Amino acid sequence: MKRVLEPEVMDTWEDATAYDAMDFLEVNTAFAESAIAVGPESALVLDAGTGTARIPILIVQRRPQWHIRAIDLSHNMLQVGRKNVQSAGLQEQIHLEYIDAKQMPYHDSTFDMVISNSIIHHLPDPMPFFQELKRVLKPNGGIFLRDLMRPSDIETVDKIVARIGPEYNDYQTQLFRDSLIAAFTLEEVQNMIELAGLEGVKVYASSDRHWTAERGYRK
């Protein structure tokens, strides 16, 4: 099945509030715990494409020694994210910034770890992001990326979408369907990471609809 692009930036208020209302607690918690497992005890972490900052909140609640720069290109996502961070009382550890992950202002080797959930499928060409990730990450830095994996055919898309819960409204269901079709295959992700020169990264299918790329922090 060919990839069909969706908008790179979900920047309407409807997008931001609908996304934030979706029940991702289970998958976000799994992401947070897995990222912590491959990271250092204390760290300066980049979260690329943070959305409404749900994952940084879960991480810092478990690992208060981490400070996270959470970036996104959606003003409305960041607006909702700031409210979430404030409600959690974590303004000192989580800093939200309007920054393009494909062209970041940070110095080389700034971060101990880079994490990202579901940014890759939004990018028409993810290579600039992977190259920037390598640049701003310390040579020994940790990596934890996860995103949707494009099914082989539309029938499989329909089956995956049919399994999501009734708590998703029609708009949220369509967002999920569009994201599956816009996603990359496991092989495509592996090839891009190799081309970017990111060494020691394990890329694998972590569910029937997700891929994960990880590299443990090296002391």
Tab-separated table of C-alpha atoms in Angstrom:
chain	number	residue	atom	x	y	z
A	1	MET	CA	0.000	0.000	0.000
A	2	LYS	CA	1.354	3.397	-0.988
A	3	ARG	CA	1.922	6.039	1.648
A	4	VAL	CA	-0.596	8.918	1.635
A	5	LEU	CA	0.609	12.052	3.419
A	6	GLU	CA	-1.390	13.797	6.103
A	7	PRO	CA	-0.723	17.357	7.293
A	8	GLU	CA	2.704	17.771	8.886
A	9	VAL	CA	1.313	20.036	11.612
A	10	MET	CA	-1.954	19.403	13.484
A	11	ASP	CA	-2.467	23.079	14.244
A	12	THR	CA	-6.190	23.641	14.575
A	13	TRP	CA	-7.759	23.902	17.998
A	14	GLU	CA	-10.051	21.002	17.048
A	15	ASP	CA	-6.992	18.841	16.236
A	16	ALA	CA	-5.278	19.694	19.514
A	17	THR	CA	-8.271	19.152	21.777
A	18	ALA	CA	-9.399	15.996	19.969
A	19	TYR	CA	-5.896	14.533	20.181
A	20	ASP	CA	-5.516	15.429	23.854
A	21	ALA	CA	-8.896	13.856	24.657
A	22	MET	CA	-7.967	10.487	23.104
A	23	ASP	CA	-7.225	7.823	25.702
A	24	PHE	CA	-3.538	7.122	25.147
A	25	LEU	CA	-2.718	6.583	28.844
A	26	GLU	CA	-1.772	2.926	28.431
A	27	VAL	CA	0.448	3.385	25.368
A	28	ASN	CA	1.913	6.639	26.705
A	29	THR	CA	2.775	4.972	30.005
A	30	ALA	CA	4.434	2.095	28.166
A	31	PHE	CA	6.430	4.612	26.110
A	32	ALA	CA	7.498	6.552	29.217
A	33	GLU	CA	8.624	3.466	31.104
A	34	SER	CA	10.516	2.062	28.109
A	35	ALA	CA	12.271	5.377	27.488
A	36	ILE	CA	13.320	5.601	31.130
A	37	ALA	CA	14.678	2.057	30.955
A	38	VAL	CA	17.217	2.958	28.237
A	39	GLY	CA	18.125	6.395	29.611
A	40	PRO	CA	20.492	7.657	32.333
A	41	GLU	CA	19.555	8.468	35.920
A	42	SER	CA	19.607	12.205	35.234
A	43	ALA	CA	19.459	13.811	31.824
A	44	LEU	CA	18.644	16.721	29.572
A	45	VAL	CA	16.146	15.193	27.156
A	46	LEU	CA	14.671	16.384	23.864
A	47	ASP	CA	11.089	15.354	23.111
A	48	ALA	CA	10.487	16.015	19.417
A	49	GLY	CA	6.860	16.467	18.426
A	50	THR	CA	5.597	16.531	21.995
A	51	GLY	CA	1.988	17.292	21.087
A	52	THR	CA	0.164	18.137	24.307
A	53	ALA	CA	3.085	17.005	26.536
A	54	ARG	CA	1.365	13.973	28.024
A	55	ILE	CA	4.477	11.769	27.699
A	56	PRO	CA	6.977	14.226	29.266
A	57	ILE	CA	4.623	14.557	32.235
A	58	LEU	CA	4.487	10.789	32.734
A	59	ILE	CA	8.277	10.554	32.428
A	60	VAL	CA	9.147	13.322	34.879
A	61	GLN	CA	6.649	12.015	37.413
A	62	ARG	CA	8.715	8.805	37.395
A	63	ARG	CA	12.151	10.335	36.836
A	64	PRO	CA	12.251	13.816	38.458
A	65	GLN	CA	15.984	14.078	37.702
A	66	TRP	CA	15.185	14.506	34.011
A	67	HIS	CA	14.694	17.918	32.426
A	68	ILE	CA	12.845	17.835	29.112
A	69	ARG	CA	12.802	20.304	26.235
A	70	ALA	CA	9.517	19.453	24.552
A	71	ILE	CA	9.162	20.900	21.047
A	72	ASP	CA	6.363	21.063	18.521
A	73	LEU	CA	5.287	23.050	15.445
A	74	SER	CA	1.660	23.373	16.540
A	75	HIS	CA	0.801	26.463	18.580
A	76	ASN	CA	-2.469	24.909	19.708
A	77	MET	CA	-0.855	21.623	20.779
A	78	LEU	CA	1.672	23.614	22.811
A	79	GLN	CA	-1.092	25.749	24.320
A	80	VAL	CA	-2.893	22.632	25.563
A	81	GLY	CA	0.451	21.144	26.608
A	82	ARG	CA	1.318	24.164	28.764
A	83	LYS	CA	-1.976	23.783	30.608
A	84	ASN	CA	-1.248	20.082	31.169
A	85	VAL	CA	2.270	20.784	32.452
A	86	GLN	CA	1.003	23.534	34.747
A	87	SER	CA	-1.756	21.294	36.115
A	88	ALA	CA	0.897	18.665	36.898
A	89	GLY	CA	3.111	21.279	38.577
A	90	LEU	CA	6.112	20.384	36.421
A	91	GLN	CA	7.023	23.748	34.868
A	92	GLU	CA	10.560	23.547	36.294
A	93	GLN	CA	11.367	20.253	34.590
A	94	ILE	CA	9.416	20.499	31.319
A	95	HIS	CA	9.972	23.432	28.961
A	96	LEU	CA	7.752	23.615	25.875
A	97	GLU	CA	9.109	25.380	22.790
A	98	TYR	CA	7.804	26.194	19.314
A	99	ILE	CA	10.616	24.657	17.257
A	100	ASP	CA	10.858	22.731	13.981
A	101	ALA	CA	12.451	19.334	14.683
A	102	LYS	CA	13.931	19.373	11.166
A	103	GLN	CA	15.919	22.545	11.878
A	104	MET	CA	16.688	23.005	15.555
A	105	PRO	CA	18.535	25.954	17.135
A	106	TYR	CA	20.377	23.799	19.667
A	107	HIS	CA	24.154	23.361	19.700
A	108	ASP	CA	25.763	20.092	18.656
A	109	SER	CA	25.825	17.358	21.324
A	110	THR	CA	23.365	19.161	23.615
A	111	PHE	CA	21.138	16.314	24.771
A	112	ASP	CA	21.716	13.137	26.757
A	113	MET	CA	18.695	11.556	25.118
A	114	VAL	CA	16.207	12.161	22.309
A	115	ILE	CA	12.700	10.750	22.460
A	116	SER	CA	9.817	11.084	20.037
A	117	ASN	CA	6.369	9.566	19.790
A	118	SER	CA	4.467	9.687	16.505
A	119	ILE	CA	6.322	12.514	14.759
A	120	ILE	CA	7.799	10.487	11.893
A	121	HIS	CA	4.556	9.715	10.061
A	122	HIS	CA	3.746	13.443	9.927
A	123	LEU	CA	6.939	14.283	8.020
A	124	PRO	CA	6.932	14.164	4.208
A	125	ASP	CA	10.683	13.415	4.435
A	126	PRO	CA	11.966	12.383	7.886
A	127	MET	CA	15.655	12.418	6.889
A	128	PRO	CA	16.294	16.043	8.011
A	129	PHE	CA	14.877	15.141	11.413
A	130	PHE	CA	17.057	12.041	11.752
A	131	GLN	CA	20.109	14.097	10.763
A	132	GLU	CA	19.242	16.799	13.294
A	133	LEU	CA	18.659	14.149	15.954
A	134	LYS	CA	22.177	12.843	15.409
A	135	ARG	CA	23.631	16.369	15.529
A	136	VAL	CA	22.028	17.559	18.779
A	137	LEU	CA	22.472	14.238	20.590
A	138	LYS	CA	25.648	13.510	22.513
A	139	PRO	CA	27.722	10.701	20.931
A	140	ASN	CA	26.859	8.419	23.840
A	141	GLY	CA	23.234	9.587	23.989
A	142	GLY	CA	20.154	7.458	24.263
A	143	ILE	CA	17.408	7.219	21.637
A	144	PHE	CA	13.803	6.132	22.009
A	145	LEU	CA	11.445	6.662	19.067
A	146	ARG	CA	8.071	5.082	18.408
A	147	ASP	CA	5.444	5.545	15.720
A	148	LEU	CA	2.747	3.810	13.739
A	149	MET	CA	3.720	1.244	11.116
A	150	ARG	CA	1.988	1.307	7.721
A	151	PRO	CA	0.016	-1.882	7.015
A	152	SER	CA	0.508	-3.739	3.762
A	153	ASP	CA	-3.047	-3.194	2.489
A	154	ILE	CA	-6.206	-1.218	3.132
A	155	GLU	CA	-8.011	-4.289	4.464
A	156	THR	CA	-5.528	-4.488	7.341
A	157	VAL	CA	-6.012	-0.772	7.997
A	158	ASP	CA	-9.756	-1.348	8.269
A	159	LYS	CA	-9.258	-4.240	10.714
A	160	ILE	CA	-6.939	-2.191	12.967
A	161	VAL	CA	-9.274	0.811	12.939
A	162	ALA	CA	-12.251	-1.433	13.732
A	163	ARG	CA	-10.542	-2.584	16.935
A	164	ILE	CA	-10.282	0.866	18.527
A	165	GLY	CA	-12.754	1.602	21.265
A	166	PRO	CA	-16.175	3.212	21.026
A	167	GLU	CA	-14.838	6.136	23.094
A	168	TYR	CA	-13.267	7.474	19.875
A	169	ASN	CA	-15.603	9.781	17.971
A	170	ASP	CA	-15.759	9.889	14.173
A	171	TYR	CA	-13.186	12.674	13.934
A	172	GLN	CA	-10.702	10.888	16.183
A	173	THR	CA	-11.212	7.634	14.289
A	174	GLN	CA	-10.472	9.372	10.987
A	175	LEU	CA	-7.299	10.910	12.460
A	176	PHE	CA	-6.102	7.438	13.448
A	177	ARG	CA	-6.940	5.943	10.050
A	178	ASP	CA	-5.137	8.746	8.194
A	179	SER	CA	-2.088	8.309	10.433
A	180	LEU	CA	-1.830	4.577	9.683
A	181	ILE	CA	-1.847	5.258	5.954
A	182	ALA	CA	0.716	8.062	6.336
A	183	ALA	CA	3.093	5.893	8.371
A	184	PHE	CA	6.286	4.166	7.227
A	185	THR	CA	7.059	0.465	7.051
A	186	LEU	CA	9.616	-1.095	9.360
A	187	GLU	CA	12.055	-1.521	6.472
A	188	GLU	CA	11.705	2.133	5.448
A	189	VAL	CA	12.490	3.262	8.989
A	190	GLN	CA	15.522	0.977	9.213
A	191	ASN	CA	16.869	2.347	5.936
A	192	MET	CA	16.453	5.982	7.019
A	193	ILE	CA	18.192	5.428	10.347
A	194	GLU	CA	21.103	3.742	8.577
A	195	LEU	CA	21.330	6.557	6.020
A	196	ALA	CA	21.407	9.117	8.835
A	197	GLY	CA	24.433	7.362	10.316
A	198	LEU	CA	22.747	6.579	13.627
A	199	GLU	CA	24.742	3.623	14.892
A	200	GLY	CA	23.722	0.982	17.396
A	201	VAL	CA	19.986	1.644	17.050
A	202	LYS	CA	17.689	-1.359	17.331
A	203	VAL	CA	14.593	-1.040	15.124
A	204	TYR	CA	11.773	-3.511	15.668
A	205	ALA	CA	8.003	-4.004	15.512
A	206	SER	CA	6.777	-3.361	19.059
A	207	SER	CA	3.112	-4.169	18.315
A	208	ASP	CA	0.977	-5.079	15.332
A	209	ARG	CA	0.813	-1.371	14.458
A	210	HIS	CA	3.923	0.242	15.985
A	211	TRP	CA	7.660	0.272	15.339
A	212	THR	CA	10.253	1.281	17.917
A	213	ALA	CA	13.836	2.474	17.484
A	214	GLU	CA	15.993	2.483	20.592
A	215	ARG	CA	19.577	2.858	21.727
A	216	GLY	CA	20.573	2.746	25.346
A	217	TYR	CA	22.496	5.619	26.907
A	218	ARG	CA	26.156	4.716	27.186
A	219	LYS	CA	28.148	6.015	30.173
